């Protein structure tokens, strides 16, 4: 009997879990040909999420949970799930029911047909602001144009991964993680399914614009050196323009004897070049900061308890 694990990262999902679990239980009971495992990862929730998980564990032995010592972020929480799931395949799903559990049987069908990564692509994005939707699509286009491999657009973490994919992702232990890019980087046979993303039924999303921008920066800097290349090109072009302007001023003063004037122009050029330099230093600093974090070699997460037992 093959085992299917369902990984659910949780952060302040006290209100969502009582609605999610019945849907998953109905799914598991309807497909008794498989052995099932629900792996919840409590990512340092500040509400009663851990109490709900303990209650679910008591009433259903298929429920397992990993309780992290603090909030490490969704990327680290998913890595903890990769380390703890025991299934032959794993389905990653959000706790807020924006990802329909009814799509999982179709994912399993394609997995049984030989596909290693069955990913769900959003056909619609549910109740989402126009600005956030446009920024998301713009980010995917920028990442695709700057990466050496294909990045799946409008695709999140909702997918089924074969055990070989899970093992490959477990080997990638960098602290500055962008798992959506890693799915594409590891390769393997992929299959696309489309779905309509639902609206969040309970609680509030923790993904504000600040966190989304941070995730976008992680994605671009983790899988592309394009910002550094752009900085080099811009610096070269500005230097060439400054050099040509210098020749123009010199020749003009030499031939026509015009005095060198233009204090406002000089100030503007100094401020412009200073801005370019600071921007370039900021881009370099982003990469150096990530190198610094990697060299510390700290664990990506710390587990406080697994199924109620302390982890040393």
PDB file of C-alpha atoms in Angstrom, residues 1-261:
ATOM      1  CA  UNK A   1       0.000   0.000   0.000  1.00  0.00           C
ATOM      2  CA  UNK A   2       1.498   3.321  -1.074  1.00  0.00           C
ATOM      3  CA  UNK A   3       1.621   6.134   1.434  1.00  0.00           C
ATOM      4  CA  UNK A   4       0.532   9.690   0.627  1.00  0.00           C
ATOM      5  CA  UNK A   5       1.610  12.510   2.923  1.00  0.00           C
ATOM      6  CA  UNK A   6      -0.138  15.877   2.972  1.00  0.00           C
ATOM      7  CA  UNK A   7       2.019  18.741   4.230  1.00  0.00           C
ATOM      8  CA  UNK A   8       0.232  21.772   5.721  1.00  0.00           C
ATOM      9  CA  UNK A   9       2.369  24.697   6.987  1.00  0.00           C
ATOM     10  CA  UNK A  10       0.439  26.606   9.665  1.00  0.00           C
ATOM     11  CA  UNK A  11       0.848  30.105  11.038  1.00  0.00           C
ATOM     12  CA  UNK A  12      -2.057  31.429  13.113  1.00  0.00           C
ATOM     13  CA  UNK A  13      -4.558  29.041  11.517  1.00  0.00           C
ATOM     14  CA  UNK A  14      -6.687  28.338  14.608  1.00  0.00           C
ATOM     15  CA  UNK A  15      -9.878  29.247  12.745  1.00  0.00           C
ATOM     16  CA  UNK A  16      -9.009  27.522   9.469  1.00  0.00           C
ATOM     17  CA  UNK A  17      -7.969  24.094  10.753  1.00  0.00           C
ATOM     18  CA  UNK A  18     -11.443  23.028  12.013  1.00  0.00           C
ATOM     19  CA  UNK A  19     -12.735  23.625   8.470  1.00  0.00           C
ATOM     20  CA  UNK A  20      -9.754  22.064   6.690  1.00  0.00           C
ATOM     21  CA  UNK A  21      -9.539  18.791   8.625  1.00  0.00           C
ATOM     22  CA  UNK A  22     -13.058  17.493   7.757  1.00  0.00           C
ATOM     23  CA  UNK A  23     -12.316  18.024   4.060  1.00  0.00           C
ATOM     24  CA  UNK A  24      -9.056  16.105   4.321  1.00  0.00           C
ATOM     25  CA  UNK A  25     -10.637  13.358   6.427  1.00  0.00           C
ATOM     26  CA  UNK A  26     -13.379  12.932   3.823  1.00  0.00           C
ATOM     27  CA  UNK A  27     -10.699  12.672   1.129  1.00  0.00           C
ATOM     28  CA  UNK A  28      -8.681  10.079   3.032  1.00  0.00           C
ATOM     29  CA  UNK A  29     -11.701   7.946   3.909  1.00  0.00           C
ATOM     30  CA  UNK A  30     -12.838   7.946   0.274  1.00  0.00           C
ATOM     31  CA  UNK A  31      -9.455   6.643  -0.940  1.00  0.00           C
ATOM     32  CA  UNK A  32      -8.709   3.813   1.448  1.00  0.00           C
ATOM     33  CA  UNK A  33      -6.431   2.144  -1.104  1.00  0.00           C
ATOM     34  CA  UNK A  34      -3.683   4.463   0.100  1.00  0.00           C
ATOM     35  CA  UNK A  35      -2.116   4.934   3.497  1.00  0.00           C
ATOM     36  CA  UNK A  36      -2.424   8.576   4.536  1.00  0.00           C
ATOM     37  CA  UNK A  37      -0.433  10.977   6.676  1.00  0.00           C
ATOM     38  CA  UNK A  38      -1.300  14.565   7.564  1.00  0.00           C
ATOM     39  CA  UNK A  39       1.840  16.495   8.515  1.00  0.00           C
ATOM     40  CA  UNK A  40       1.088  19.884  10.050  1.00  0.00           C
ATOM     41  CA  UNK A  41       3.995  22.256  10.738  1.00  0.00           C
ATOM     42  CA  UNK A  42       3.177  24.891  13.352  1.00  0.00           C
ATOM     43  CA  UNK A  43       5.431  27.801  12.438  1.00  0.00           C
ATOM     44  CA  UNK A  44       5.458  29.597  15.781  1.00  0.00           C
ATOM     45  CA  UNK A  45       1.768  30.521  15.785  1.00  0.00           C
ATOM     46  CA  UNK A  46       0.686  33.095  18.367  1.00  0.00           C
ATOM     47  CA  UNK A  47      -2.934  31.878  18.562  1.00  0.00           C
ATOM     48  CA  UNK A  48      -4.373  28.484  19.527  1.00  0.00           C
ATOM     49  CA  UNK A  49      -3.144  26.588  16.459  1.00  0.00           C
ATOM     50  CA  UNK A  50      -1.022  24.159  18.487  1.00  0.00           C
ATOM     51  CA  UNK A  51      -3.994  23.304  20.744  1.00  0.00           C
ATOM     52  CA  UNK A  52      -6.126  22.485  17.698  1.00  0.00           C
ATOM     53  CA  UNK A  53      -3.362  20.265  16.330  1.00  0.00           C
ATOM     54  CA  UNK A  54      -3.108  18.393  19.626  1.00  0.00           C
ATOM     55  CA  UNK A  55      -6.848  17.744  19.579  1.00  0.00           C
ATOM     56  CA  UNK A  56      -6.706  16.483  15.991  1.00  0.00           C
ATOM     57  CA  UNK A  57      -3.803  14.207  16.886  1.00  0.00           C
ATOM     58  CA  UNK A  58      -5.806  12.686  19.741  1.00  0.00           C
ATOM     59  CA  UNK A  59      -8.814  11.893  17.559  1.00  0.00           C
ATOM     60  CA  UNK A  60      -6.958  10.738  14.421  1.00  0.00           C
ATOM     61  CA  UNK A  61      -3.667   8.815  14.416  1.00  0.00           C
ATOM     62  CA  UNK A  62      -3.051   9.884  10.812  1.00  0.00           C
ATOM     63  CA  UNK A  63      -2.428  13.423  12.066  1.00  0.00           C
ATOM     64  CA  UNK A  64       1.168  14.350  12.881  1.00  0.00           C
ATOM     65  CA  UNK A  65       2.489  17.761  13.769  1.00  0.00           C
ATOM     66  CA  UNK A  66       5.849  19.477  14.062  1.00  0.00           C
ATOM     67  CA  UNK A  67       5.948  22.424  16.466  1.00  0.00           C
ATOM     68  CA  UNK A  68       8.750  24.872  15.662  1.00  0.00           C
ATOM     69  CA  UNK A  69      10.354  26.890  18.448  1.00  0.00           C
ATOM     70  CA  UNK A  70       9.405  30.221  16.793  1.00  0.00           C
ATOM     71  CA  UNK A  71       8.223  31.662  13.501  1.00  0.00           C
ATOM     72  CA  UNK A  72      10.916  30.796  10.927  1.00  0.00           C
ATOM     73  CA  UNK A  73       8.806  31.595   7.843  1.00  0.00           C
ATOM     74  CA  UNK A  74       6.914  29.400   5.403  1.00  0.00           C
ATOM     75  CA  UNK A  75      10.019  28.358   3.468  1.00  0.00           C
ATOM     76  CA  UNK A  76      11.672  26.923   6.581  1.00  0.00           C
ATOM     77  CA  UNK A  77       8.380  25.367   7.716  1.00  0.00           C
ATOM     78  CA  UNK A  78       8.081  23.528   4.400  1.00  0.00           C
ATOM     79  CA  UNK A  79      11.665  22.286   4.749  1.00  0.00           C
ATOM     80  CA  UNK A  80      10.757  20.899   8.177  1.00  0.00           C
ATOM     81  CA  UNK A  81       7.853  19.111   6.517  1.00  0.00           C
ATOM     82  CA  UNK A  82      10.182  17.676   3.852  1.00  0.00           C
ATOM     83  CA  UNK A  83      12.360  16.283   6.635  1.00  0.00           C
ATOM     84  CA  UNK A  84       9.511  14.711   8.600  1.00  0.00           C
ATOM     85  CA  UNK A  85       7.061  13.325   6.017  1.00  0.00           C
ATOM     86  CA  UNK A  86       7.314   9.589   5.426  1.00  0.00           C
ATOM     87  CA  UNK A  87       5.091   9.082   2.369  1.00  0.00           C
ATOM     88  CA  UNK A  88       5.988   7.779  -1.070  1.00  0.00           C
ATOM     89  CA  UNK A  89       4.727  11.140  -2.301  1.00  0.00           C
ATOM     90  CA  UNK A  90       3.768  14.404  -0.669  1.00  0.00           C
ATOM     91  CA  UNK A  91       1.084  16.997  -1.410  1.00  0.00           C
ATOM     92  CA  UNK A  92       1.708  20.548  -0.193  1.00  0.00           C
ATOM     93  CA  UNK A  93      -1.457  22.468   0.589  1.00  0.00           C
ATOM     94  CA  UNK A  94      -2.305  25.698   2.429  1.00  0.00           C
ATOM     95  CA  UNK A  95      -4.372  25.567   5.595  1.00  0.00           C
ATOM     96  CA  UNK A  96      -6.815  28.275   4.523  1.00  0.00           C
ATOM     97  CA  UNK A  97      -8.683  26.141   1.924  1.00  0.00           C
ATOM     98  CA  UNK A  98      -7.617  28.358  -0.962  1.00  0.00           C
ATOM     99  CA  UNK A  99      -6.182  25.151  -2.396  1.00  0.00           C
ATOM    100  CA  UNK A 100      -9.035  22.681  -3.050  1.00  0.00           C
ATOM    101  CA  UNK A 101      -8.383  19.213  -1.548  1.00  0.00           C
ATOM    102  CA  UNK A 102     -10.690  17.794  -4.245  1.00  0.00           C
ATOM    103  CA  UNK A 103      -7.830  18.206  -6.736  1.00  0.00           C
ATOM    104  CA  UNK A 104      -5.559  15.791  -4.842  1.00  0.00           C
ATOM    105  CA  UNK A 105      -7.043  12.554  -6.334  1.00  0.00           C
ATOM    106  CA  UNK A 106      -6.311  13.848  -9.833  1.00  0.00           C
ATOM    107  CA  UNK A 107      -2.763  14.655  -8.756  1.00  0.00           C
ATOM    108  CA  UNK A 108      -2.348  11.113  -7.470  1.00  0.00           C
ATOM    109  CA  UNK A 109      -3.681   9.723 -10.740  1.00  0.00           C
ATOM    110  CA  UNK A 110      -0.977  11.529 -12.714  1.00  0.00           C
ATOM    111  CA  UNK A 111       1.625  10.494 -10.140  1.00  0.00           C
ATOM    112  CA  UNK A 112       0.620   6.877 -10.659  1.00  0.00           C
ATOM    113  CA  UNK A 113       1.008   7.483 -14.409  1.00  0.00           C
ATOM    114  CA  UNK A 114       4.689   8.279 -13.881  1.00  0.00           C
ATOM    115  CA  UNK A 115       4.925  12.018 -13.246  1.00  0.00           C
ATOM    116  CA  UNK A 116       7.176  13.139 -10.392  1.00  0.00           C
ATOM    117  CA  UNK A 117       5.942  16.716  -9.901  1.00  0.00           C
ATOM    118  CA  UNK A 118       2.243  17.393 -10.452  1.00  0.00           C
ATOM    119  CA  UNK A 119       1.791  21.120  -9.916  1.00  0.00           C
ATOM    120  CA  UNK A 120      -1.389  23.188  -9.791  1.00  0.00           C
ATOM    121  CA  UNK A 121      -1.473  26.378 -11.844  1.00  0.00           C
ATOM    122  CA  UNK A 122      -3.920  29.112 -10.871  1.00  0.00           C
ATOM    123  CA  UNK A 123      -6.586  29.753 -13.480  1.00  0.00           C
ATOM    124  CA  UNK A 124      -8.046  32.497 -11.278  1.00  0.00           C
ATOM    125  CA  UNK A 125      -6.544  33.980  -8.120  1.00  0.00           C
ATOM    126  CA  UNK A 126      -9.712  34.448  -6.050  1.00  0.00           C
ATOM    127  CA  UNK A 127     -10.380  37.645  -4.143  1.00  0.00           C
ATOM    128  CA  UNK A 128      -7.158  39.531  -4.677  1.00  0.00           C
ATOM    129  CA  UNK A 129      -6.475  43.195  -5.288  1.00  0.00           C
ATOM    130  CA  UNK A 130      -5.644  44.388  -8.792  1.00  0.00           C
ATOM    131  CA  UNK A 131      -2.279  45.779  -7.631  1.00  0.00           C
ATOM    132  CA  UNK A 132      -1.203  42.572  -5.932  1.00  0.00           C
ATOM    133  CA  UNK A 133      -2.209  40.492  -8.968  1.00  0.00           C
ATOM    134  CA  UNK A 134      -0.269  42.721 -11.376  1.00  0.00           C
ATOM    135  CA  UNK A 135       2.808  42.804  -9.130  1.00  0.00           C
ATOM    136  CA  UNK A 136       2.771  39.010  -8.842  1.00  0.00           C
ATOM    137  CA  UNK A 137       2.638  38.554 -12.611  1.00  0.00           C
ATOM    138  CA  UNK A 138       5.381  41.160 -13.069  1.00  0.00           C
ATOM    139  CA  UNK A 139       7.606  39.342 -10.596  1.00  0.00           C
ATOM    140  CA  UNK A 140       7.205  36.024 -12.422  1.00  0.00           C
ATOM    141  CA  UNK A 141       8.118  37.706 -15.721  1.00  0.00           C
ATOM    142  CA  UNK A 142      11.219  39.313 -14.204  1.00  0.00           C
ATOM    143  CA  UNK A 143      12.339  36.047 -12.619  1.00  0.00           C
ATOM    144  CA  UNK A 144      11.759  34.132 -15.849  1.00  0.00           C
ATOM    145  CA  UNK A 145      13.723  36.627 -17.920  1.00  0.00           C
ATOM    146  CA  UNK A 146      16.671  36.648 -15.497  1.00  0.00           C
ATOM    147  CA  UNK A 147      16.960  32.884 -14.798  1.00  0.00           C
ATOM    148  CA  UNK A 148      18.762  30.260 -16.844  1.00  0.00           C
ATOM    149  CA  UNK A 149      15.957  27.750 -16.334  1.00  0.00           C
ATOM    150  CA  UNK A 150      12.201  27.884 -16.800  1.00  0.00           C
ATOM    151  CA  UNK A 151      10.286  29.320 -13.861  1.00  0.00           C
ATOM    152  CA  UNK A 152       6.641  28.265 -13.758  1.00  0.00           C
ATOM    153  CA  UNK A 153       4.453  31.359 -13.826  1.00  0.00           C
ATOM    154  CA  UNK A 154       1.382  31.762 -11.618  1.00  0.00           C
ATOM    155  CA  UNK A 155       2.250  28.524  -9.803  1.00  0.00           C
ATOM    156  CA  UNK A 156       2.575  28.300  -6.036  1.00  0.00           C
ATOM    157  CA  UNK A 157       3.365  25.526  -3.574  1.00  0.00           C
ATOM    158  CA  UNK A 158       0.194  23.514  -4.212  1.00  0.00           C
ATOM    159  CA  UNK A 159       1.605  20.361  -5.828  1.00  0.00           C
ATOM    160  CA  UNK A 160       2.354  16.679  -5.465  1.00  0.00           C
ATOM    161  CA  UNK A 161       6.006  15.624  -5.229  1.00  0.00           C
ATOM    162  CA  UNK A 162       7.369  12.116  -5.599  1.00  0.00           C
ATOM    163  CA  UNK A 163       9.777  10.806  -2.956  1.00  0.00           C
ATOM    164  CA  UNK A 164      12.738  11.396  -5.280  1.00  0.00           C
ATOM    165  CA  UNK A 165      11.780  15.080  -5.519  1.00  0.00           C
ATOM    166  CA  UNK A 166      11.445  15.312  -1.747  1.00  0.00           C
ATOM    167  CA  UNK A 167      14.893  13.791  -1.252  1.00  0.00           C
ATOM    168  CA  UNK A 168      16.391  16.221  -3.786  1.00  0.00           C
ATOM    169  CA  UNK A 169      14.848  19.219  -2.029  1.00  0.00           C
ATOM    170  CA  UNK A 170      16.071  17.978   1.365  1.00  0.00           C
ATOM    171  CA  UNK A 171      19.644  18.195   0.085  1.00  0.00           C
ATOM    172  CA  UNK A 172      19.276  21.916  -0.633  1.00  0.00           C
ATOM    173  CA  UNK A 173      19.870  23.409   2.818  1.00  0.00           C
ATOM    174  CA  UNK A 174      20.491  27.074   2.018  1.00  0.00           C
ATOM    175  CA  UNK A 175      19.024  29.459   4.560  1.00  0.00           C
ATOM    176  CA  UNK A 176      17.852  32.035   2.000  1.00  0.00           C
ATOM    177  CA  UNK A 177      15.263  29.762   0.427  1.00  0.00           C
ATOM    178  CA  UNK A 178      12.930  30.248  -2.512  1.00  0.00           C
ATOM    179  CA  UNK A 179      11.288  26.851  -2.850  1.00  0.00           C
ATOM    180  CA  UNK A 180       9.170  27.785  -5.871  1.00  0.00           C
ATOM    181  CA  UNK A 181      12.382  28.190  -7.837  1.00  0.00           C
ATOM    182  CA  UNK A 182      13.813  24.975  -6.411  1.00  0.00           C
ATOM    183  CA  UNK A 183      10.891  22.983  -7.795  1.00  0.00           C
ATOM    184  CA  UNK A 184      11.942  24.044 -11.279  1.00  0.00           C
ATOM    185  CA  UNK A 185      15.676  23.732 -10.605  1.00  0.00           C
ATOM    186  CA  UNK A 186      15.565  20.049  -9.598  1.00  0.00           C
ATOM    187  CA  UNK A 187      13.793  19.071 -12.831  1.00  0.00           C
ATOM    188  CA  UNK A 188      12.049  15.646 -13.031  1.00  0.00           C
ATOM    189  CA  UNK A 189       8.895  14.875 -14.990  1.00  0.00           C
ATOM    190  CA  UNK A 190       6.262  17.538 -14.438  1.00  0.00           C
ATOM    191  CA  UNK A 191       2.540  17.689 -15.101  1.00  0.00           C
ATOM    192  CA  UNK A 192       0.361  20.794 -14.995  1.00  0.00           C
ATOM    193  CA  UNK A 193      -3.158  20.960 -13.588  1.00  0.00           C
ATOM    194  CA  UNK A 194      -5.258  24.114 -13.557  1.00  0.00           C
ATOM    195  CA  UNK A 195      -7.491  25.149 -10.680  1.00  0.00           C
ATOM    196  CA  UNK A 196      -9.499  28.117  -9.471  1.00  0.00           C
ATOM    197  CA  UNK A 197      -8.001  29.462  -6.284  1.00  0.00           C
ATOM    198  CA  UNK A 198     -10.627  30.011  -3.619  1.00  0.00           C
ATOM    199  CA  UNK A 199     -10.969  32.812  -1.112  1.00  0.00           C
ATOM    200  CA  UNK A 200      -9.633  32.516   2.401  1.00  0.00           C
ATOM    201  CA  UNK A 201     -12.517  31.306   4.580  1.00  0.00           C
ATOM    202  CA  UNK A 202     -11.183  32.240   8.018  1.00  0.00           C
ATOM    203  CA  UNK A 203      -8.424  34.246   9.641  1.00  0.00           C
ATOM    204  CA  UNK A 204      -6.181  36.761   7.933  1.00  0.00           C
ATOM    205  CA  UNK A 205      -3.322  36.216   5.542  1.00  0.00           C
ATOM    206  CA  UNK A 206       0.140  36.925   6.949  1.00  0.00           C
ATOM    207  CA  UNK A 207       1.447  37.741   3.474  1.00  0.00           C
ATOM    208  CA  UNK A 208       1.524  41.521   3.438  1.00  0.00           C
ATOM    209  CA  UNK A 209       3.342  43.568   0.804  1.00  0.00           C
ATOM    210  CA  UNK A 210       6.518  43.771   2.883  1.00  0.00           C
ATOM    211  CA  UNK A 211       6.816  40.005   3.146  1.00  0.00           C
ATOM    212  CA  UNK A 212       5.935  39.538  -0.515  1.00  0.00           C
ATOM    213  CA  UNK A 213       8.662  41.994  -1.563  1.00  0.00           C
ATOM    214  CA  UNK A 214      11.146  40.164   0.673  1.00  0.00           C
ATOM    215  CA  UNK A 215      10.159  36.851  -0.921  1.00  0.00           C
ATOM    216  CA  UNK A 216      10.569  38.371  -4.390  1.00  0.00           C
ATOM    217  CA  UNK A 217      14.077  39.586  -3.527  1.00  0.00           C
ATOM    218  CA  UNK A 218      14.951  36.124  -2.225  1.00  0.00           C
ATOM    219  CA  UNK A 219      13.710  34.584  -5.452  1.00  0.00           C
ATOM    220  CA  UNK A 220      15.656  36.907  -7.729  1.00  0.00           C
ATOM    221  CA  UNK A 221      18.918  36.839  -5.779  1.00  0.00           C
ATOM    222  CA  UNK A 222      18.772  33.078  -5.153  1.00  0.00           C
ATOM    223  CA  UNK A 223      18.441  32.089  -8.798  1.00  0.00           C
ATOM    224  CA  UNK A 224      19.924  34.932 -10.805  1.00  0.00           C
ATOM    225  CA  UNK A 225      22.942  37.228 -10.930  1.00  0.00           C
ATOM    226  CA  UNK A 226      21.084  39.550 -13.285  1.00  0.00           C
ATOM    227  CA  UNK A 227      20.878  42.490 -10.813  1.00  0.00           C
ATOM    228  CA  UNK A 228      24.690  42.506 -10.570  1.00  0.00           C
ATOM    229  CA  UNK A 229      24.975  42.388 -14.350  1.00  0.00           C
ATOM    230  CA  UNK A 230      22.486  45.241 -14.743  1.00  0.00           C
ATOM    231  CA  UNK A 231      24.463  47.266 -12.225  1.00  0.00           C
ATOM    232  CA  UNK A 232      27.645  46.652 -14.230  1.00  0.00           C
ATOM    233  CA  UNK A 233      25.993  47.631 -17.514  1.00  0.00           C
ATOM    234  CA  UNK A 234      24.429  50.796 -16.073  1.00  0.00           C
ATOM    235  CA  UNK A 235      27.746  51.783 -14.513  1.00  0.00           C
ATOM    236  CA  UNK A 236      29.540  51.289 -17.828  1.00  0.00           C
ATOM    237  CA  UNK A 237      26.953  53.308 -19.761  1.00  0.00           C
ATOM    238  CA  UNK A 238      27.017  56.180 -17.271  1.00  0.00           C
ATOM    239  CA  UNK A 239      30.822  56.217 -17.365  1.00  0.00           C
ATOM    240  CA  UNK A 240      30.817  56.338 -21.170  1.00  0.00           C
ATOM    241  CA  UNK A 241      28.305  59.189 -21.197  1.00  0.00           C
ATOM    242  CA  UNK A 242      30.379  61.110 -18.651  1.00  0.00           C
ATOM    243  CA  UNK A 243      33.535  60.527 -20.711  1.00  0.00           C
ATOM    244  CA  UNK A 244      31.897  61.724 -23.938  1.00  0.00           C
ATOM    245  CA  UNK A 245      30.494  64.779 -22.181  1.00  0.00           C
ATOM    246  CA  UNK A 246      33.947  65.535 -20.794  1.00  0.00           C
ATOM    247  CA  UNK A 247      35.431  65.423 -24.321  1.00  0.00           C
ATOM    248  CA  UNK A 248      32.647  67.694 -25.582  1.00  0.00           C
ATOM    249  CA  UNK A 249      33.301  70.299 -22.889  1.00  0.00           C
ATOM    250  CA  UNK A 250      37.073  70.131 -23.436  1.00  0.00           C
ATOM    251  CA  UNK A 251      36.830  70.521 -27.235  1.00  0.00           C
ATOM    252  CA  UNK A 252      34.281  73.328 -26.922  1.00  0.00           C
ATOM    253  CA  UNK A 253      36.511  75.278 -24.533  1.00  0.00           C
ATOM    254  CA  UNK A 254      39.625  74.619 -26.671  1.00  0.00           C
ATOM    255  CA  UNK A 255      38.149  75.693 -30.011  1.00  0.00           C
ATOM    256  CA  UNK A 256      35.659  78.430 -29.127  1.00  0.00           C
ATOM    257  CA  UNK A 257      37.245  79.514 -25.893  1.00  0.00           C
ATOM    258  CA  UNK A 258      33.990  79.252 -23.966  1.00  0.00           C
ATOM    259  CA  UNK A 259      34.463  79.226 -20.212  1.00  0.00           C
ATOM    260  CA  UNK A 260      33.405  75.994 -18.458  1.00  0.00           C
ATOM    261  CA  UNK A 261      30.108  76.812 -16.794  1.00  0.00           C
TER     262      UNK A 261
END
